[in-house]
mmCIF file of N, CA and C in Angstrom:
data_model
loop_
_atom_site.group_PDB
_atom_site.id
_atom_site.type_symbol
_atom_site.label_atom_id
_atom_site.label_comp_id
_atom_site.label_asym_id
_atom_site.label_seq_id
_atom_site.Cartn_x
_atom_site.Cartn_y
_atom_site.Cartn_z
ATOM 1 N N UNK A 1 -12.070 9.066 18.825
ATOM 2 C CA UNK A 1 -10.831 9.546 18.239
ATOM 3 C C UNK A 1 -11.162 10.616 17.216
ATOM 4 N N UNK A 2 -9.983 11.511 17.201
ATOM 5 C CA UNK A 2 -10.630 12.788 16.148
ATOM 6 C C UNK A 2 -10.463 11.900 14.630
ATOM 7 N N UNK A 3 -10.541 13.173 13.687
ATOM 8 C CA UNK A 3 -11.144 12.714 12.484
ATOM 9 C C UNK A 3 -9.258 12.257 11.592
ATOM 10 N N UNK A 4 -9.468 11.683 10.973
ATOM 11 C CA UNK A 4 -7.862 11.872 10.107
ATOM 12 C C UNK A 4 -7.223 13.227 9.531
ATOM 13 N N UNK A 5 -6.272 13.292 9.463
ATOM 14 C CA UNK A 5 -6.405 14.647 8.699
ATOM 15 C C UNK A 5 -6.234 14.608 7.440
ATOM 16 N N UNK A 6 -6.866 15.163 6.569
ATOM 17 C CA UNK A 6 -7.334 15.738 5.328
ATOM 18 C C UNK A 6 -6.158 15.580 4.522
ATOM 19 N N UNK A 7 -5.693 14.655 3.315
ATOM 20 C CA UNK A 7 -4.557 14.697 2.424
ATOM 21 C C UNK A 7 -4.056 16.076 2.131
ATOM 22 N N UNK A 8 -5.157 16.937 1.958
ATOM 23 C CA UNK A 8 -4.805 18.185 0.843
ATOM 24 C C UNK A 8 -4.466 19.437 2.086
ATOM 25 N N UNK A 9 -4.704 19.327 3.640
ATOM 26 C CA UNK A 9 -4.303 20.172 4.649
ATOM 27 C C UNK A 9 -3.374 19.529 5.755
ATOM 28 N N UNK A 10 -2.287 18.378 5.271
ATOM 29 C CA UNK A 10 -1.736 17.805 6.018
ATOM 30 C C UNK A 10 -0.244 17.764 6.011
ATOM 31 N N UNK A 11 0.566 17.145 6.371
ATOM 32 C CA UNK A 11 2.046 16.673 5.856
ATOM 33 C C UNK A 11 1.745 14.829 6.135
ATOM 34 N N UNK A 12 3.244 14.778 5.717
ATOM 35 C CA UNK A 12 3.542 13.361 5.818
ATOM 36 C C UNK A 12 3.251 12.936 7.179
ATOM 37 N N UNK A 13 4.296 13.700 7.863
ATOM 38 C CA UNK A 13 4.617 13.361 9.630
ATOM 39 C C UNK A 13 3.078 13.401 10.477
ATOM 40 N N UNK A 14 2.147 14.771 10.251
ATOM 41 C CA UNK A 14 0.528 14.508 10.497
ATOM 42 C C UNK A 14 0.410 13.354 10.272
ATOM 43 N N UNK A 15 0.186 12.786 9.173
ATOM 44 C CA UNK A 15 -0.864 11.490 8.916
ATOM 45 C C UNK A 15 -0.087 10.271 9.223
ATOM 46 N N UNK A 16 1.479 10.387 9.786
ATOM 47 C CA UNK A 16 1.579 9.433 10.384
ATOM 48 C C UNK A 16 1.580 9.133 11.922
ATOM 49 N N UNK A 17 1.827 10.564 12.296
ATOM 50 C CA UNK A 17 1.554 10.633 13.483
ATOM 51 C C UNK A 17 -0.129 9.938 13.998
ATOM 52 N N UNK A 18 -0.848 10.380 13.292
ATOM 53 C CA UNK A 18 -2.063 10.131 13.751
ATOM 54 C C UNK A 18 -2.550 8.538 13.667
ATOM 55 N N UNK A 19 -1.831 7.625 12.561
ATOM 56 C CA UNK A 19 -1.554 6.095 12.080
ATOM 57 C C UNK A 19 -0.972 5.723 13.492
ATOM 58 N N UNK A 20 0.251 6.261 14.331
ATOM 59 C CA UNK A 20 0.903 6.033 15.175
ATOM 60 C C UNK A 20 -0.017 5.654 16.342
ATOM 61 N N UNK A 21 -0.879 7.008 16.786
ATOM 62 C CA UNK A 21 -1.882 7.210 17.525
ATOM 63 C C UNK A 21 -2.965 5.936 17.963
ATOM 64 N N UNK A 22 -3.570 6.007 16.475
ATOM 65 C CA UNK A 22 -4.942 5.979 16.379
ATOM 66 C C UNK A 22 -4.443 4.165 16.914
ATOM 67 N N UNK A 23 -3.509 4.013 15.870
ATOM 68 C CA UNK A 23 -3.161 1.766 16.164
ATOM 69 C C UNK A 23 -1.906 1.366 16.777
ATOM 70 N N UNK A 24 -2.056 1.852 18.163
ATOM 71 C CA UNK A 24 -0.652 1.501 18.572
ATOM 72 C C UNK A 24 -0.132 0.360 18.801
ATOM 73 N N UNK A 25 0.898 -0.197 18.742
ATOM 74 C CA UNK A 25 1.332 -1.493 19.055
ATOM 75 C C UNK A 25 1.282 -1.582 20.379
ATOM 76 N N UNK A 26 0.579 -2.756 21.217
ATOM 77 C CA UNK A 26 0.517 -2.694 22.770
ATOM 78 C C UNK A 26 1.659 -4.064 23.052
ATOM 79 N N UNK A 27 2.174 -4.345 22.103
ATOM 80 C CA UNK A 27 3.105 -5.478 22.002
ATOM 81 C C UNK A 27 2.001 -7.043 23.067
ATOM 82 N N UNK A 28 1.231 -6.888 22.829
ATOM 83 C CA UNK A 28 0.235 -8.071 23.162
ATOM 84 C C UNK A 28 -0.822 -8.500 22.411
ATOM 85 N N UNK A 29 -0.091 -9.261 21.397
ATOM 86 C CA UNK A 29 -1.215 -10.067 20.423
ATOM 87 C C UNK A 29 -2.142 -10.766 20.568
ATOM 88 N N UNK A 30 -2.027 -11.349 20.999
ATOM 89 C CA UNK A 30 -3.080 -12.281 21.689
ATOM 90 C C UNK A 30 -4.257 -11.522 22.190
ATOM 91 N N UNK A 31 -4.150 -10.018 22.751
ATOM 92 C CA UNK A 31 -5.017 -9.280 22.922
ATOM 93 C C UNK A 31 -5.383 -8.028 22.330
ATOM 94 N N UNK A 32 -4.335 -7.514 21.366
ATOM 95 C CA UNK A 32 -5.140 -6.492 20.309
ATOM 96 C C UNK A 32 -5.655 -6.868 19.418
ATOM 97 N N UNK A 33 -4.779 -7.811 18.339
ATOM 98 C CA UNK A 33 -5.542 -7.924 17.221
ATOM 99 C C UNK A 33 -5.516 -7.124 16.108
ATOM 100 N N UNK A 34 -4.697 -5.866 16.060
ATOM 101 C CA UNK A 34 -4.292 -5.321 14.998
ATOM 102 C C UNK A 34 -3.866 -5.681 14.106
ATOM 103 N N UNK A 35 -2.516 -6.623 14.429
ATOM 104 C CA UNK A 35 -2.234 -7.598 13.180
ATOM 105 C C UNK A 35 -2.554 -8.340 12.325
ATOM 106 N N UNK A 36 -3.546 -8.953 12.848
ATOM 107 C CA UNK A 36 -4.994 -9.517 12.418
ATOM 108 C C UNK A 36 -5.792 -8.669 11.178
ATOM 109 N N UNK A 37 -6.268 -7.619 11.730
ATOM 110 C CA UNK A 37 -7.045 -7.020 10.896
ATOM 111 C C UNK A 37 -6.022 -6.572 9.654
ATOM 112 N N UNK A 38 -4.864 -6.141 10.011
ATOM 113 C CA UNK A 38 -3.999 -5.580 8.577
ATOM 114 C C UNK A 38 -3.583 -6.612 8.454
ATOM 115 N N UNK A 39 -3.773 -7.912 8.232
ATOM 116 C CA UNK A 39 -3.043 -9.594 7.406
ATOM 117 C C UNK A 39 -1.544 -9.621 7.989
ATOM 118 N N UNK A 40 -0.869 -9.400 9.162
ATOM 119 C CA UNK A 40 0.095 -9.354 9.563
ATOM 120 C C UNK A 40 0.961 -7.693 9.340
ATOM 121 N N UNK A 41 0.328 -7.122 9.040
ATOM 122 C CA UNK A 41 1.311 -5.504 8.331
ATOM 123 C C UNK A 41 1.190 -4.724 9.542
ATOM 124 N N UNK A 42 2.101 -4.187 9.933
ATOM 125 C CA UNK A 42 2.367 -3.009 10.638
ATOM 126 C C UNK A 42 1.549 -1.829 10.379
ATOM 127 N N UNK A 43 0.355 -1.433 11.356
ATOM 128 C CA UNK A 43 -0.782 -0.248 10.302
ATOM 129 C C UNK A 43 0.261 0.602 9.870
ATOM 130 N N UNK A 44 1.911 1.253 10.159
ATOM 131 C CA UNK A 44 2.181 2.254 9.387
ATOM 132 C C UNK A 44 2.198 1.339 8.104
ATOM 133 N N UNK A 45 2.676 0.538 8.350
ATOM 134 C CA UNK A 45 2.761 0.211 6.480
ATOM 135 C C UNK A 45 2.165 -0.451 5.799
ATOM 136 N N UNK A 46 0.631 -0.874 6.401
ATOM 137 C CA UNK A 46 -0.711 -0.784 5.925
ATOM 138 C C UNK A 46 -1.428 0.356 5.446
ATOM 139 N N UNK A 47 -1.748 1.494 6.442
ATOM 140 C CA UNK A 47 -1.732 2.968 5.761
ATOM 141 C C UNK A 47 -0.786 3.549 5.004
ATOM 142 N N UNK A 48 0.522 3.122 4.192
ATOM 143 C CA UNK A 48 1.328 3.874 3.561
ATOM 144 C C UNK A 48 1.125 4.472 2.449
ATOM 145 N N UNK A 49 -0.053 4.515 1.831
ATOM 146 C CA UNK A 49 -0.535 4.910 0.356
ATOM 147 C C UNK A 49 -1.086 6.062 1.527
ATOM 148 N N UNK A 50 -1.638 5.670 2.334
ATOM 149 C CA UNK A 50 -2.538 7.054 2.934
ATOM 150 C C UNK A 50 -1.197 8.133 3.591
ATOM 151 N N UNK A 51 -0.248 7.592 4.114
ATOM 152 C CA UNK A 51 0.555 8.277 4.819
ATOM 153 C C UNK A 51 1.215 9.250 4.232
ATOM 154 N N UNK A 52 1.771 8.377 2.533
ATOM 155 C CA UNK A 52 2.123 9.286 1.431
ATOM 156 C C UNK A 52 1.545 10.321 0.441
ATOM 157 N N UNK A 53 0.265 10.487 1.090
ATOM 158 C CA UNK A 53 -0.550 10.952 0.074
ATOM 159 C C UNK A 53 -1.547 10.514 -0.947
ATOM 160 N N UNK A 54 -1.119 9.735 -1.304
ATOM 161 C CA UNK A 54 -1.749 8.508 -2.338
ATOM 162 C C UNK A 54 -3.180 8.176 -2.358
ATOM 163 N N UNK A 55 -3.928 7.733 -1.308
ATOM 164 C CA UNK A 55 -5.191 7.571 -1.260
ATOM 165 C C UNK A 55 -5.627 7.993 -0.045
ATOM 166 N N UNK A 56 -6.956 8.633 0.143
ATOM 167 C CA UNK A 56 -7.637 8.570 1.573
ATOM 168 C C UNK A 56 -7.459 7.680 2.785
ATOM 169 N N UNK A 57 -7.749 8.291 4.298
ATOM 170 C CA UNK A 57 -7.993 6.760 4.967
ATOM 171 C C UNK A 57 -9.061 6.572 4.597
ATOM 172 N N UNK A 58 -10.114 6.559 4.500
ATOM 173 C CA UNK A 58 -10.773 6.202 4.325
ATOM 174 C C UNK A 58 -11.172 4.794 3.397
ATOM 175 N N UNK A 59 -10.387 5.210 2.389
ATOM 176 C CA UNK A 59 -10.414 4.248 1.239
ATOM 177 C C UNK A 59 -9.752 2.886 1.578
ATOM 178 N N UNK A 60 -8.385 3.332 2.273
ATOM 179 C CA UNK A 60 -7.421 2.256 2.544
ATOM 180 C C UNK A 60 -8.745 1.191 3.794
ATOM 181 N N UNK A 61 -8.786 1.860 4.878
ATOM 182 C CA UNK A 61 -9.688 1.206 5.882
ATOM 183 C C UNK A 61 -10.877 0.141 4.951
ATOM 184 N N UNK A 62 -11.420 0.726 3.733
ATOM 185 C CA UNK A 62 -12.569 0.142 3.212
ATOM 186 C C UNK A 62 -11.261 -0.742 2.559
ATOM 187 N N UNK A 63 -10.842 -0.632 1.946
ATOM 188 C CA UNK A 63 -9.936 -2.218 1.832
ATOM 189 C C UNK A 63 -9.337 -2.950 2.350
ATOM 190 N N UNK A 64 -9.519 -2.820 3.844
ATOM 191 C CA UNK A 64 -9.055 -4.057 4.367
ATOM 192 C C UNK A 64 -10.413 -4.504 5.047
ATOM 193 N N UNK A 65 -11.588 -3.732 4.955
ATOM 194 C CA UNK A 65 -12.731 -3.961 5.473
ATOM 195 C C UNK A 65 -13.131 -4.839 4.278
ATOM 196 N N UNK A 66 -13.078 -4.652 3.112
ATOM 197 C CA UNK A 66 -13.710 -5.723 2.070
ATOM 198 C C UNK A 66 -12.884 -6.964 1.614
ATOM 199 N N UNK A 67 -11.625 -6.973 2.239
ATOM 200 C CA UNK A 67 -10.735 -8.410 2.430
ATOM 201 C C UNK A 67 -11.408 -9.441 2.656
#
């Protein structure tokens, strides 16, 4: 998958588009597991500090990686 895009060369709709992308809902839990990894949250509104600007992905990903 490409890289995220960059807070400071992006918009809103970019970085959510790419949230959209990157973790899609396959509506089969039992076999993705997304929900899982974000504690039940929807990745858009697990990434929403990232979506808004607020923090890196990067950063956000390392906090749910150190959960």
């Amino acid at each position: 998958m490409e890289q995220p895009p960059a807070l400071s060369a992006s918009t809103v709709e970019e970085r959510r588009d790419y949230i959209k992308k990157r973790y899609p809902c396959i509506s089969d839990c039992d076999m993705c597991g997304l929900c899982k990894v974000f504690h039940g949250k929807d990745p858009e509104l697990a990434f929403r500090e990232y979506i808004e600007g607020r923090e890196s992905f990067e950063l956000v990903i390392a906090e749910y990686k150190n959960r």
